[in-house]
Amino acid sequence: MSEPAAAPPISEKEVAPPPPPPVEAKPAGVPVRRARYDVAVIEALDKVTAESLRFEAAVGRPVRYKSLVFTVKACERSAPEEAVEDSIAYLTVDSQPRPEPGKPPLAPRQAFKGWMYASSPGLHPLEHPVYDAWLITCRAAVPVSAPPPPAR
């Protein structure tokens, strides 16, 4: 019988670094609070004319882009504790052509309803033959104007 071969010594370069210290996790059942905003920034593309438009939609106020009507229900940004920084909006998009003079308006058809993620626009896309739309970010509304300084 032959002697077992001795393993060559291990250099410091081959040794894996120690695992990172455990991160203190929040107790189970405590939800992560995301910051809520009142304006969603959306970009829309007309695939026929290649025209794109970036616009803002306030939460709860419908905004029209050509024959689409966007209504944002909620707009949030990820909490600092979350691994990925993202903007998330829940919205509905209705397809409703503009009414023609002398004809009754057509009833809207829902083209999209759900959450859109700014970091993953293809995750829950608007599926429409003519238009694409995606969320850019959520932001707070800018105050209309500062109060005037007191008269002296």
XYZ file of C-alpha atoms in Angstrom:
152
model
C 0.000 0.000 0.000
C 1.114 3.489 -0.786
C 1.092 6.353 1.618
C -1.729 8.933 1.152
C -0.455 12.016 -0.629
C -0.159 15.077 1.562
C -2.255 18.080 0.490
C -0.246 21.140 -0.475
C -0.409 24.026 1.984
C -3.202 26.610 1.388
C -2.145 30.177 0.731
C -3.960 33.160 2.226
C -5.262 34.098 -1.252
C -7.247 30.842 -1.396
C -9.006 31.372 1.939
C -12.513 32.839 1.647
C -13.215 35.930 3.736
C -15.431 35.437 6.775
C -19.162 35.918 6.225
C -20.526 39.398 6.961
C -22.051 39.942 10.400
C -25.795 39.272 10.553
C -28.009 42.264 9.842
C -30.563 43.019 12.495
C -33.905 42.212 10.952
C -37.117 43.920 11.921
C -39.410 41.746 13.963
C -41.774 39.659 11.875
C -45.137 41.281 11.342
C -43.793 44.867 11.290
C -44.468 46.160 7.764
C -41.922 48.293 5.936
C -43.354 51.795 5.489
C -42.933 53.236 2.023
C -43.077 56.961 1.426
C -46.277 57.992 -0.376
C -46.215 60.743 -2.975
C -48.986 62.630 -4.721
C -47.593 62.873 -8.275
C -46.499 60.130 -10.683
C -44.162 60.954 -13.572
C -45.117 58.807 -16.572
C -43.670 58.531 -20.064
C -45.885 57.500 -22.974
C -44.966 56.558 -26.524
C -47.139 56.618 -29.628
C -45.741 53.655 -31.580
C -47.250 54.876 -34.874
C -45.761 58.388 -34.910
C -42.770 57.658 -32.609
C -43.836 60.649 -30.502
C -43.095 60.364 -26.793
C -44.245 62.573 -23.963
C -43.243 62.713 -20.311
C -46.038 64.054 -18.125
C -47.143 64.239 -14.514
C -50.349 62.755 -13.151
C -51.588 63.755 -9.708
C -53.051 60.966 -7.593
C -56.801 60.749 -8.170
C -56.909 63.169 -11.150
C -57.314 61.672 -14.650
C -54.823 62.808 -17.298
C -55.387 62.316 -21.040
C -52.657 61.376 -23.525
C -54.219 61.114 -26.984
C -56.901 58.396 -26.598
C -55.632 57.090 -23.239
C -56.788 58.340 -19.846
C -54.371 57.680 -16.945
C -55.659 57.702 -13.356
C -53.052 57.181 -10.621
C -54.492 55.648 -7.440
C -51.252 55.510 -5.389
C -47.590 56.365 -5.881
C -44.856 55.141 -3.525
C -41.080 55.022 -3.319
C -39.236 52.182 -1.660
C -38.321 52.453 2.014
C -34.662 52.927 3.000
C -34.603 49.369 4.419
C -35.536 47.819 1.069
C -32.737 46.358 -1.044
C -33.739 48.069 -4.314
C -34.584 51.766 -4.691
C -37.733 51.952 -6.788
C -40.887 53.920 -7.522
C -44.152 52.006 -7.633
C -47.546 53.291 -8.803
C -50.996 51.734 -8.899
C -52.940 53.082 -11.839
C -55.684 52.473 -14.321
C -55.448 53.328 -18.002
C -58.625 53.588 -20.042
C -58.775 53.736 -23.819
C -61.338 56.367 -24.786
C -61.197 58.145 -28.157
C -62.112 61.814 -28.113
C -65.801 62.340 -28.929
C -66.556 63.425 -32.468
C -68.933 66.372 -32.974
C -72.526 65.246 -33.362
C -71.830 61.684 -32.173
C -72.266 60.232 -28.692
C -68.979 59.565 -26.839
C -67.735 55.996 -26.914
C -67.609 54.124 -23.621
C -64.077 53.783 -22.181
C -62.368 50.388 -22.269
C -59.882 49.509 -19.584
C -56.436 48.969 -21.141
C -54.464 48.520 -17.886
C -55.079 48.194 -14.159
C -52.348 47.379 -11.668
C -48.935 48.263 -10.278
C -46.143 49.670 -12.454
C -42.526 49.565 -11.311
C -40.061 52.207 -12.503
C -37.061 49.875 -12.205
C -38.804 47.073 -14.180
C -41.073 48.586 -16.839
C -41.531 45.211 -18.529
C -42.814 43.498 -15.379
C -46.416 44.755 -15.677
C -46.544 46.636 -18.976
C -49.402 48.473 -20.623
C -50.384 46.162 -23.487
C -51.861 48.362 -26.187
C -51.439 48.098 -29.985
C -50.697 51.819 -30.464
C -49.232 53.088 -27.169
C -46.600 52.155 -24.606
C -46.402 53.799 -21.196
C -44.201 53.334 -18.156
C -43.577 54.880 -14.753
C -40.520 57.104 -14.346
C -40.760 58.116 -10.667
C -42.995 59.400 -7.886
C -42.573 62.858 -6.427
C -44.239 65.367 -4.156
C -46.287 68.162 -5.660
C -44.578 71.541 -5.728
C -46.341 74.222 -3.681
C -48.245 76.654 -5.893
C -46.443 79.693 -4.482
C -45.006 80.941 -1.249
C -47.161 83.339 0.744
C -46.249 86.968 0.051
C -44.015 88.666 2.618
C -45.840 90.795 5.160
C -46.259 94.472 4.168
C -44.237 96.984 6.185
